mmCIF file of C-alpha atoms in Angstrom:
data_model
loop_
_atom_site.group_PDB
_atom_site.id
_atom_site.type_symbol
_atom_site.label_atom_id
_atom_site.label_comp_id
_atom_site.label_asym_id
_atom_site.label_seq_id
_atom_site.Cartn_x
_atom_site.Cartn_y
_atom_site.Cartn_z
ATOM 1 C CA MET A 1 83.420 156.092 94.497
ATOM 2 C CA ALA A 2 84.760 154.591 91.780
ATOM 3 C CA ARG A 3 83.699 150.621 91.160
ATOM 4 C CA LYS A 4 86.154 148.048 90.604
ATOM 5 C CA LEU A 5 84.852 145.371 87.969
ATOM 6 C CA ILE A 6 86.109 142.019 89.002
ATOM 7 C CA SER A 7 86.101 138.664 87.333
ATOM 8 C CA TYR A 8 86.084 135.637 89.838
ATOM 9 C CA LYS A 9 86.273 131.732 89.324
ATOM 10 C CA PRO A 10 85.186 129.410 92.156
ATOM 11 C CA PRO A 11 87.883 127.412 94.353
ATOM 12 C CA GLN A 12 87.913 123.509 93.857
ATOM 13 C CA THR A 13 87.426 122.079 96.904
ATOM 14 C CA GLU A 14 89.631 119.114 96.276
ATOM 15 C CA GLU A 15 92.533 119.075 93.618
ATOM 16 C CA SER A 16 92.148 116.183 91.335
ATOM 17 C CA PRO A 17 95.516 114.270 90.545
ATOM 18 C CA LEU A 18 94.700 113.685 87.061
ATOM 19 C CA LEU A 19 95.497 117.394 85.675
ATOM 20 C CA PRO A 20 97.087 117.790 82.475
ATOM 21 C CA VAL A 21 100.587 118.061 82.398
ATOM 22 C CA ASP A 22 101.321 120.331 79.518
ATOM 23 C CA ASN A 23 98.169 121.917 79.163
ATOM 24 C CA PRO A 24 96.901 122.756 82.690
ATOM 25 C CA LEU A 25 93.144 123.593 83.509
ATOM 26 C CA PRO A 26 92.682 126.929 84.312
ATOM 27 C CA SER A 27 91.962 126.269 88.137
ATOM 28 C CA ALA A 28 94.721 128.709 89.094
ATOM 29 C CA ASN A 29 92.878 131.616 87.193
ATOM 30 C CA VAL A 30 89.904 130.975 89.114
ATOM 31 C CA ASN A 31 91.410 130.474 92.385
ATOM 32 C CA GLN A 32 93.350 134.123 91.634
ATOM 33 C CA THR A 33 90.161 135.524 90.288
ATOM 34 C CA LEU A 34 88.169 134.541 93.864
ATOM 35 C CA GLN A 35 91.169 135.591 95.596
ATOM 36 C CA ASP A 36 90.917 139.193 93.767
ATOM 37 C CA ALA A 37 87.212 139.401 94.853
ATOM 38 C CA THR A 38 88.054 138.438 98.090
ATOM 39 C CA ASN A 39 90.817 141.323 98.566
ATOM 40 C CA CYS A 40 88.513 143.498 96.891
ATOM 41 C CA ALA A 41 85.553 142.855 99.335
ATOM 42 C CA ASP A 42 87.597 143.222 102.323
ATOM 43 C CA HIS A 43 88.883 146.675 100.863
ATOM 44 C CA HIS A 44 85.392 147.807 100.739
ATOM 45 C CA TYR A 45 84.502 146.727 104.045
ATOM 46 C CA LYS A 46 87.620 148.628 105.774
ATOM 47 C CA SER A 47 86.646 151.970 103.900
ATOM 48 C CA LEU A 48 83.092 151.321 105.103
ATOM 49 C CA ARG A 49 84.298 150.884 108.951
ATOM 50 C CA ASN A 50 86.531 153.994 108.034
ATOM 51 C CA GLU A 51 83.612 155.810 106.878
ATOM 52 C CA ARG A 52 81.734 155.217 109.785
ATOM 53 C CA ARG A 53 84.149 156.222 112.633
ATOM 54 C CA LYS A 54 84.525 159.492 110.520
ATOM 55 C CA THR A 55 80.807 160.307 110.341
ATOM 56 C CA VAL A 56 81.014 159.495 114.340
ATOM 57 C CA ARG A 57 83.705 162.039 114.367
ATOM 58 C CA ALA A 58 82.020 164.852 112.360
ATOM 59 C CA LYS A 59 78.504 164.372 114.463
ATOM 60 C CA GLN A 60 80.648 164.454 117.896
ATOM 61 C CA ALA A 61 82.268 167.653 116.255
ATOM 62 C CA SER A 62 79.337 169.289 115.188
ATOM 63 C CA THR A 63 77.921 168.845 118.760
ATOM 64 C CA HIS A 64 80.800 170.259 120.247
ATOM 65 C CA LEU A 65 80.448 173.668 117.636
ATOM 66 C CA LYS A 66 76.871 173.925 118.648
ATOM 67 C CA THR A 67 77.168 174.172 121.911
ATOM 68 C CA ARG A 68 80.039 176.480 121.500
ATOM 69 C CA VAL A 69 77.828 178.715 119.421
ATOM 70 C CA ARG A 70 75.063 178.684 122.414
ATOM 71 C CA THR A 71 78.087 179.743 124.601
ATOM 72 C CA LEU A 72 79.278 182.495 122.526
ATOM 73 C CA GLU A 73 75.602 183.835 122.270
ATOM 74 C CA ALA A 74 75.133 183.686 125.744
ATOM 75 C CA SER A 75 78.287 185.464 126.237
ATOM 76 C CA VAL A 76 77.293 188.435 124.132
ATOM 77 C CA GLN A 77 73.844 188.478 125.620
ATOM 78 C CA HIS A 78 75.508 189.205 129.185
ATOM 79 C CA LEU A 79 78.325 191.745 127.920
ATOM 80 C CA SER A 80 75.427 193.747 126.189
ATOM 81 C CA ALA A 81 73.854 193.531 129.425
ATOM 82 C CA GLN A 82 76.813 194.476 131.478
ATOM 83 C CA LEU A 83 77.755 197.581 129.141
ATOM 84 C CA VAL A 84 74.365 198.881 128.845
ATOM 85 C CA PRO A 85 72.828 198.843 132.480
ATOM 86 C CA PRO A 86 68.869 199.510 132.421
ATOM 87 C CA SER A 87 69.445 202.622 134.799
ATOM 88 C CA LEU A 88 72.140 204.069 132.346
ATOM 89 C CA GLY A 89 70.432 203.697 129.449
ATOM 90 C CA SER A 90 69.105 207.213 129.097
ATOM 91 C CA LEU A 91 72.578 208.640 129.390
ATOM 92 C CA ASP A 92 74.917 209.617 126.724
ATOM 93 C CA PHE A 93 78.264 207.900 126.817
ATOM 94 C CA GLN A 94 80.329 210.908 125.358
ATOM 95 C CA SER A 95 83.411 209.468 127.501
ATOM 96 C CA GLY A 96 83.922 206.247 125.251
ATOM 97 C CA GLY A 97 81.440 203.924 126.822
ATOM 98 C CA ALA A 98 79.764 203.771 123.316
ATOM 99 C CA GLY A 99 83.158 202.970 121.666
ATOM 100 C CA ILE A 100 84.114 200.342 124.200
ATOM 101 C CA LYS A 101 80.737 198.384 123.663
ATOM 102 C CA LYS A 102 81.161 198.357 120.192
ATOM 103 C CA ALA A 103 84.542 197.052 120.107
ATOM 104 C CA LEU A 104 83.562 194.274 122.357
ATOM 105 C CA THR A 105 80.428 193.563 120.458
ATOM 106 C CA ALA A 106 82.474 193.332 116.892
ATOM 107 C CA SER A 107 85.101 191.020 118.418
ATOM 108 C CA VAL A 108 82.198 188.579 119.671
ATOM 109 C CA GLU A 109 80.499 189.035 116.588
ATOM 110 C CA GLN A 110 83.546 187.838 114.596
ATOM 111 C CA LYS A 111 83.999 184.780 116.545
ATOM 112 C CA LEU A 112 80.750 183.904 116.462
ATOM 113 C CA VAL A 113 80.881 184.275 112.582
ATOM 114 C CA LYS A 114 83.740 182.202 112.279
ATOM 115 C CA VAL A 115 82.259 179.484 114.789
ATOM 116 C CA LYS A 116 78.991 179.594 112.579
ATOM 117 C CA GLU A 117 81.082 178.949 109.193
ATOM 118 C CA ARG A 118 82.804 176.118 110.902
ATOM 119 C CA LEU A 119 79.626 174.612 112.080
ATOM 120 C CA THR A 120 78.783 174.922 108.518
ATOM 121 C CA LYS A 121 81.721 173.204 107.151
ATOM 122 C CA ALA A 122 80.727 170.492 109.681
ATOM 123 C CA GLU A 123 77.587 169.979 108.748
ATOM 124 C CA ALA A 124 78.393 169.640 104.847
ATOM 125 C CA THR A 125 81.266 167.318 105.740
ATOM 126 C CA LYS A 126 78.846 165.054 107.815
ATOM 127 C CA GLN A 127 76.342 164.892 104.863
ATOM 128 C CA ASP A 128 79.188 163.928 102.515
ATOM 129 C CA LEU A 129 79.993 161.084 104.822
ATOM 130 C CA ARG A 130 76.496 159.885 105.026
ATOM 131 C CA ARG A 131 76.147 159.833 101.473
ATOM 132 C CA ARG A 132 79.736 157.923 100.986
ATOM 133 C CA ASN A 133 78.400 155.795 103.827
ATOM 134 C CA HIS A 134 75.375 154.987 102.222
ATOM 135 C CA LEU A 135 77.114 154.517 98.751
ATOM 136 C CA LEU A 136 79.541 151.741 100.596
ATOM 137 C CA GLN A 137 76.776 149.967 102.371
ATOM 138 C CA MET A 138 75.055 149.587 98.910
ATOM 139 C CA HIS A 139 78.191 148.531 97.490
ATOM 140 C CA VAL A 140 78.804 145.566 100.306
ATOM 141 C CA LYS A 141 75.285 144.415 99.705
ATOM 142 C CA ARG A 142 75.789 144.160 95.941
ATOM 143 C CA ILE A 143 79.328 142.049 96.732
ATOM 144 C CA PRO A 144 77.709 138.707 97.253
ATOM 145 C CA HIS A 145 75.660 138.704 94.332
ATOM 146 C CA GLN A 146 78.660 139.799 91.901
ATOM 147 C CA LYS A 147 80.597 137.281 93.488
ATOM 148 C CA ALA A 148 78.211 134.542 92.546
ATOM 149 C CA LEU A 149 77.629 135.798 89.135
ATOM 150 C CA ALA A 150 81.122 136.439 88.495
ATOM 151 C CA GLY A 151 82.144 132.679 89.925
ATOM 152 C CA LYS A 152 79.454 131.326 87.488
ATOM 153 C CA LYS A 153 80.836 132.765 84.408
ATOM 154 C CA ALA A 154 84.489 132.344 85.040
ATOM 155 C CA PHE A 155 83.510 128.502 85.663
ATOM 156 C CA GLN A 156 81.640 128.361 82.604
ATOM 157 C CA LYS A 157 84.408 130.029 80.663
ATOM 158 C CA GLY A 158 86.874 127.689 82.633
ATOM 159 C CA ILE A 159 84.792 124.604 81.125
ATOM 160 C CA ARG A 160 85.328 125.946 77.647
ATOM 161 C CA SER A 161 88.813 126.650 77.761
ATOM 162 C CA GLY A 162 89.932 123.355 79.816
ATOM 163 C CA GLU A 163 88.225 121.202 77.137
ATOM 164 C CA LEU A 164 91.367 121.478 74.921
ATOM 165 C CA GLY A 165 93.883 120.623 77.498
ATOM 166 C CA LYS A 166 92.366 117.356 79.289
ATOM 167 C CA THR A 167 95.265 115.144 78.444
ATOM 168 C CA TYR A 168 97.386 113.539 81.320
ATOM 169 C CA ARG A 169 100.508 111.935 80.482
ATOM 170 C CA ILE A 170 101.305 108.897 82.706
ATOM 171 C CA GLN A 171 104.952 109.025 81.239
ATOM 172 C CA LYS A 172 107.247 111.281 80.318
ATOM 173 C CA ASP A 173 110.117 110.737 78.304
ATOM 174 C CA ARG A 174 109.843 106.796 78.957
ATOM 175 C CA ALA A 175 109.725 107.574 82.697
ATOM 176 C CA ILE A 176 106.720 107.439 84.955
ATOM 177 C CA GLN A 177 105.996 111.063 86.646
ATOM 178 C CA ASP A 178 106.253 111.411 90.022
ATOM 179 C CA THR A 179 102.596 112.414 90.547
ATOM 180 C CA ALA A 180 101.946 109.158 88.689
ATOM 181 C CA ARG A 181 103.569 107.454 91.338
ATOM 182 C CA ASP A 182 102.186 109.174 94.367
ATOM 183 C CA LEU A 183 98.879 108.108 92.724
ATOM 184 C CA VAL A 184 99.847 104.445 92.321
ATOM 185 C CA ARG A 185 101.070 104.366 95.963
ATOM 186 C CA ASP A 186 97.504 105.746 97.388
ATOM 187 C CA LEU A 187 95.573 103.392 95.007
ATOM 188 C CA VAL A 188 97.431 100.349 96.604
ATOM 189 C CA ALA A 189 97.181 101.617 99.916
ATOM 190 C CA TYR A 190 93.261 101.936 99.412
ATOM 191 C CA GLY A 191 93.593 98.254 98.335
ATOM 192 C CA VAL A 192 93.597 98.147 94.558
ATOM 193 C CA PRO A 193 95.623 94.984 93.446
ATOM 194 C CA ALA A 194 98.758 96.071 91.857
ATOM 195 C CA ALA A 195 97.860 94.524 88.415
ATOM 196 C CA SER A 196 94.550 96.460 88.549
ATOM 197 C CA VAL A 197 96.242 99.692 89.235
ATOM 198 C CA ASN A 198 96.540 100.655 85.351
ATOM 199 C CA ASP A 199 93.017 99.572 84.514
ATOM 200 C CA THR A 200 91.487 101.600 87.183
ATOM 201 C CA LEU A 201 93.589 104.928 86.581
ATOM 202 C CA HIS A 202 92.288 104.577 83.102
ATOM 203 C CA ARG A 203 88.869 103.887 84.169
ATOM 204 C CA VAL A 204 88.722 106.643 86.267
ATOM 205 C CA ALA A 205 90.278 109.228 83.905
ATOM 206 C CA GLU A 206 87.446 107.988 81.522
ATOM 207 C CA THR A 207 84.930 109.012 83.788
ATOM 208 C CA LEU A 208 86.581 112.281 84.498
ATOM 209 C CA ASP A 209 86.562 112.994 80.764
ATOM 210 C CA VAL A 210 90.487 113.148 80.738
ATOM 211 C CA SER A 211 92.356 111.466 77.893
ATOM 212 C CA THR A 212 95.582 109.116 79.390
ATOM 213 C CA THR A 213 98.756 108.422 77.648
ATOM 214 C CA GLY A 214 100.855 105.389 79.050
ATOM 215 C CA ASN A 215 100.585 102.569 81.053
ATOM 216 C CA ILE A 216 101.650 101.240 84.471
ATOM 217 C CA SER A 217 102.689 97.434 84.706
ATOM 218 C CA ALA A 218 102.387 95.251 87.470
ATOM 219 C CA ARG A 219 106.227 94.984 87.815
ATOM 220 C CA SER A 220 106.309 98.845 87.908
ATOM 221 C CA VAL A 221 103.598 99.222 90.600
ATOM 222 C CA GLY A 222 105.558 96.902 92.749
ATOM 223 C CA ARG A 223 108.971 98.657 92.293
ATOM 224 C CA ILE A 224 106.977 102.134 93.191
ATOM 225 C CA VAL A 225 105.444 100.649 96.121
ATOM 226 C CA LEU A 226 109.096 99.824 97.277
ATOM 227 C CA GLU A 227 110.216 103.066 96.464
ATOM 228 C CA GLY A 228 107.779 104.894 99.096
ATOM 229 C CA GLY A 229 108.754 102.048 101.480
ATOM 230 C CA LEU A 230 112.503 103.025 101.268
ATOM 231 C CA ALA A 231 111.373 106.806 101.352
ATOM 232 C CA SER A 232 109.379 106.143 104.573
ATOM 233 C CA ASP A 233 112.510 104.376 106.201
ATOM 234 C CA LEU A 234 114.740 107.398 104.931
ATOM 235 C CA GLN A 235 111.935 109.760 106.779
ATOM 236 C CA PHE A 236 111.940 107.863 109.504
ATOM 237 C CA VAL A 237 115.827 107.735 109.794
ATOM 238 C CA GLU A 238 115.982 111.693 109.381
ATOM 239 C CA ASP A 239 113.242 111.886 112.121
ATOM 240 C CA VAL A 240 114.990 110.220 114.776
ATOM 241 C CA GLN A 241 118.373 112.052 114.007
ATOM 242 C CA GLN A 242 116.659 115.065 114.633
ATOM 243 C CA SER A 243 114.559 114.173 117.392
ATOM 244 C CA THR A 244 115.278 114.392 121.322
ATOM 245 C CA GLY A 245 113.807 111.182 122.370
ATOM 246 C CA ILE A 246 112.043 108.262 121.133
ATOM 247 C CA THR A 247 109.419 105.742 122.352
ATOM 248 C CA LEU A 248 108.956 102.478 121.099
ATOM 249 C CA SER A 249 106.095 100.072 121.278
ATOM 250 C CA CYS A 250 105.308 96.801 120.132
ATOM 251 C CA ASP A 251 102.753 94.210 120.218
ATOM 252 C CA GLY A 252 102.300 90.630 118.958
ATOM 253 C CA MET A 253 99.308 88.072 118.285
ATOM 254 C CA THR A 254 98.865 84.672 116.793
ATOM 255 C CA HIS A 255 97.022 84.062 113.839
ATOM 256 C CA ARG A 256 96.654 80.147 112.528
ATOM 257 C CA HIS A 257 99.391 79.230 114.719
ATOM 258 C CA THR A 258 101.766 82.182 113.030
ATOM 259 C CA ASN A 259 103.377 84.844 115.415
ATOM 260 C CA TYR A 260 102.835 88.631 114.282
ATOM 261 C CA GLU A 261 104.468 91.569 115.803
ATOM 262 C CA SER A 262 103.436 95.358 115.388
ATOM 263 C CA ARG A 263 105.737 97.975 115.947
ATOM 264 C CA GLN A 264 105.447 101.605 116.316
ATOM 265 C CA ALA A 265 107.676 104.349 117.241
ATOM 266 C CA VAL A 266 106.886 108.085 118.277
ATOM 267 C CA THR A 267 109.803 110.706 117.659
ATOM 268 C CA ILE A 268 109.897 113.847 120.084
ATOM 269 C CA LYS A 269 111.475 116.851 117.952
ATOM 270 C CA GLN A 270 113.031 120.107 119.654
ATOM 271 C CA ASN A 271 109.849 121.881 119.633
ATOM 272 C CA GLY A 272 108.113 119.176 121.492
ATOM 273 C CA GLU A 273 106.256 118.192 118.486
ATOM 274 C CA ARG A 274 105.570 114.445 118.250
ATOM 275 C CA MET A 275 105.729 112.299 114.998
ATOM 276 C CA ALA A 276 103.876 108.896 114.901
ATOM 277 C CA HIS A 277 105.827 106.294 112.671
ATOM 278 C CA PHE A 278 104.452 102.630 112.106
ATOM 279 C CA LEU A 279 107.281 100.160 111.185
ATOM 280 C CA GLY A 280 104.908 97.438 109.668
ATOM 281 C CA VAL A 281 103.661 94.020 110.750
ATOM 282 C CA GLN A 282 106.190 91.168 110.343
ATOM 283 C CA SER A 283 105.819 87.478 111.466
ATOM 284 C CA ALA A 284 107.974 86.291 114.469
ATOM 285 C CA VAL A 285 110.093 83.187 114.013
ATOM 286 C CA SER A 286 109.702 82.170 117.493
ATOM 287 C CA HIS A 287 108.569 83.532 120.881
ATOM 288 C CA THR A 288 109.824 80.500 122.921
ATOM 289 C CA ASN A 289 113.068 78.785 121.448
ATOM 290 C CA PRO A 290 116.080 81.286 121.455
ATOM 291 C CA ARG A 291 118.639 78.430 119.839
ATOM 292 C CA GLU A 292 117.566 79.295 116.614
ATOM 293 C CA PHE A 293 119.229 82.192 116.239
ATOM 294 C CA ILE A 294 122.668 80.830 117.308
ATOM 295 C CA ILE A 295 121.959 77.553 115.081
ATOM 296 C CA LYS A 296 121.275 79.478 112.028
ATOM 297 C CA THR A 297 124.377 81.955 112.490
ATOM 298 C CA THR A 298 127.055 80.823 110.067
ATOM 299 C CA GLY A 299 129.682 83.505 110.665
ATOM 300 C CA LEU A 300 131.043 86.849 112.279
ATOM 301 C CA HIS A 301 132.835 89.656 110.522
ATOM 302 C CA THR A 302 135.106 91.745 112.787
ATOM 303 C CA ASP A 303 138.492 93.104 113.039
ATOM 304 C CA HIS A 304 141.761 91.508 114.446
ATOM 305 C CA ALA A 305 141.073 92.729 117.897
ATOM 306 C CA GLU A 306 141.847 90.214 120.569
ATOM 307 C CA ASP A 307 138.470 91.256 121.991
ATOM 308 C CA GLN A 308 136.754 90.182 118.911
ATOM 309 C CA LYS A 309 138.693 87.131 118.516
ATOM 310 C CA LYS A 310 137.299 86.012 121.808
ATOM 311 C CA LEU A 311 133.940 86.543 120.671
ATOM 312 C CA VAL A 312 134.084 84.508 117.946
ATOM 313 C CA ARG A 313 135.528 81.806 119.924
ATOM 314 C CA LEU A 314 132.692 81.914 122.340
ATOM 315 C CA VAL A 315 130.113 81.674 119.614
ATOM 316 C CA GLN A 316 131.581 78.951 118.210
ATOM 317 C CA LEU A 317 131.466 77.037 121.526
ATOM 318 C CA TRP A 318 128.152 78.400 121.747
ATOM 319 C CA LYS A 319 127.038 77.033 118.549
ATOM 320 C CA LYS A 320 128.510 73.778 118.883
ATOM 321 C CA ARG A 321 126.906 73.098 122.208
ATOM 322 C CA ILE A 322 123.530 73.907 121.140
ATOM 323 C CA GLU A 323 123.873 71.908 118.101
ATOM 324 C CA ARG A 324 124.643 69.308 120.144
ATOM 325 C CA GLU A 325 121.881 69.657 122.254
ATOM 326 C CA VAL A 326 119.434 69.657 119.438
ATOM 327 C CA ARG A 327 121.108 66.782 117.570
ATOM 328 C CA GLY A 328 120.838 65.087 121.097
ATOM 329 C CA GLU A 329 117.000 65.755 121.252
ATOM 330 C CA GLN A 330 116.441 64.595 117.779
ATOM 331 C CA ALA A 331 117.979 61.692 118.437
ATOM 332 C CA LEU A 332 116.247 60.822 121.331
ATOM 333 C CA LYS A 333 112.910 61.071 119.898
ATOM 334 C CA THR A 334 113.817 58.461 117.298
ATOM 335 C CA MET A 335 114.926 56.162 120.024
ATOM 336 C CA ALA A 336 112.886 53.287 122.080
ATOM 337 C CA SER A 337 111.422 54.321 125.825
ATOM 338 C CA GLU A 338 113.905 51.482 127.223
ATOM 339 C CA GLU A 339 116.839 53.174 125.264
ATOM 340 C CA VAL A 340 115.961 56.574 126.728
ATOM 341 C CA LEU A 341 115.482 55.328 130.005
ATOM 342 C CA THR A 342 119.131 53.532 130.022
ATOM 343 C CA ILE A 343 120.734 56.668 128.968
ATOM 344 C CA ILE A 344 118.999 59.239 131.532
ATOM 345 C CA CYS A 345 120.015 56.478 134.008
ATOM 346 C CA GLU A 346 123.831 56.649 132.932
ATOM 347 C CA ALA A 347 123.597 60.755 132.889
ATOM 348 C CA SER A 348 122.163 60.835 136.272
ATOM 349 C CA GLN A 349 124.791 58.506 137.658
ATOM 350 C CA GLN A 350 127.607 60.413 136.116
ATOM 351 C CA THR A 351 126.055 63.836 137.622
ATOM 352 C CA ILE A 352 125.774 62.427 141.097
ATOM 353 C CA GLU A 353 129.399 61.002 140.874
ATOM 354 C CA ALA A 354 130.658 64.154 139.732
ATOM 355 C CA ALA A 355 129.005 66.263 142.454
ATOM 356 C CA GLY A 356 130.881 63.952 145.003
ATOM 357 C CA GLY A 357 128.606 61.037 145.784
ATOM 358 C CA LEU A 358 124.957 60.222 146.614
ATOM 359 C CA ASP A 359 125.578 61.975 149.941
ATOM 360 C CA ARG A 360 126.902 65.219 148.533
ATOM 361 C CA TRP A 361 124.170 65.353 145.981
ATOM 362 C CA ASP A 362 121.436 65.193 148.776
ATOM 363 C CA GLN A 363 123.005 68.189 150.432
ATOM 364 C CA LEU A 364 122.776 70.454 147.288
ATOM 365 C CA SER A 365 119.694 72.688 146.459
ATOM 366 C CA ALA A 366 117.225 72.536 143.943
ATOM 367 C CA SER A 367 118.786 75.378 141.822
ATOM 368 C CA GLU A 368 122.183 73.587 141.988
ATOM 369 C CA LYS A 369 120.921 70.519 140.990
ATOM 370 C CA GLU A 370 119.525 72.230 138.088
ATOM 371 C CA ALA A 371 122.634 73.858 136.988
#
């Protein structure tokens, strides 16, 4: 069997992001050569398995033919004994007995010759299959050594050919490339400060013996990170639109008198797959004072429907009442205790009179008094 010469390059376990744009390193050729070597090894393994099966079938055929030969030989001996009995061995078969014996013997001998020829061919085929099986086994044993040797040569060749193409361009046509943007976001996620991203990138490239062209400013780093956040929001919106269900979770904590909230969401796709989204950590305005929202509300934008006009009037009344309460509380904090006590007594007297007198007030429940 003719041997197939292969050239092979070892695969790189982790693709470096600092690959040249115009003159790429020959890692693709190395991977392709390794794939060819693997395919060749698989082909030889399948051929070896097929040859083994052929050998087994040849052995079975040879055994069957040998059994048939023995059966035919026994049949010939039996027919000969029947045609020429010992008691009639001295008689002269002039009536044709000798002719019948010769005809039967010739027919059996012809079949026996054909069976022997088939047996000879089967033995030759079996020997040929054994020889081919041995060659394939030896070839398979040599494949690991050939792969290692080819990988070593290909790796050395790739290093020599890649020395001329080790240039990475951060910018192309005065625009930062997408690969550089991804790298910047990864560096920031790993904790590299925005002001140090450019120096870090150049230092790593220098360690890898890769020359770089172009720079990234701290402002560009901030914009790139914001772009990543917008892309993340768009991805979350797309997953929400394509999902069949959403699970939201939120947790809060206080650190140095400041409230923080962490939010997460899990989307369930149509195929049942779940995707977790981290929605960030933000500082909460307040957990105990719901009046801050309406106080900071300065306007509403609606159409001219009557229900929307009524909503605006209700919000105005709510805002006016809350603002008066807040200003009254602030004024009470600046008053003396005697003045506050006088105001509280006057307010209590007005409340009792509005309820219908002291007797009516005593009949009210605690919840009604609070109202």
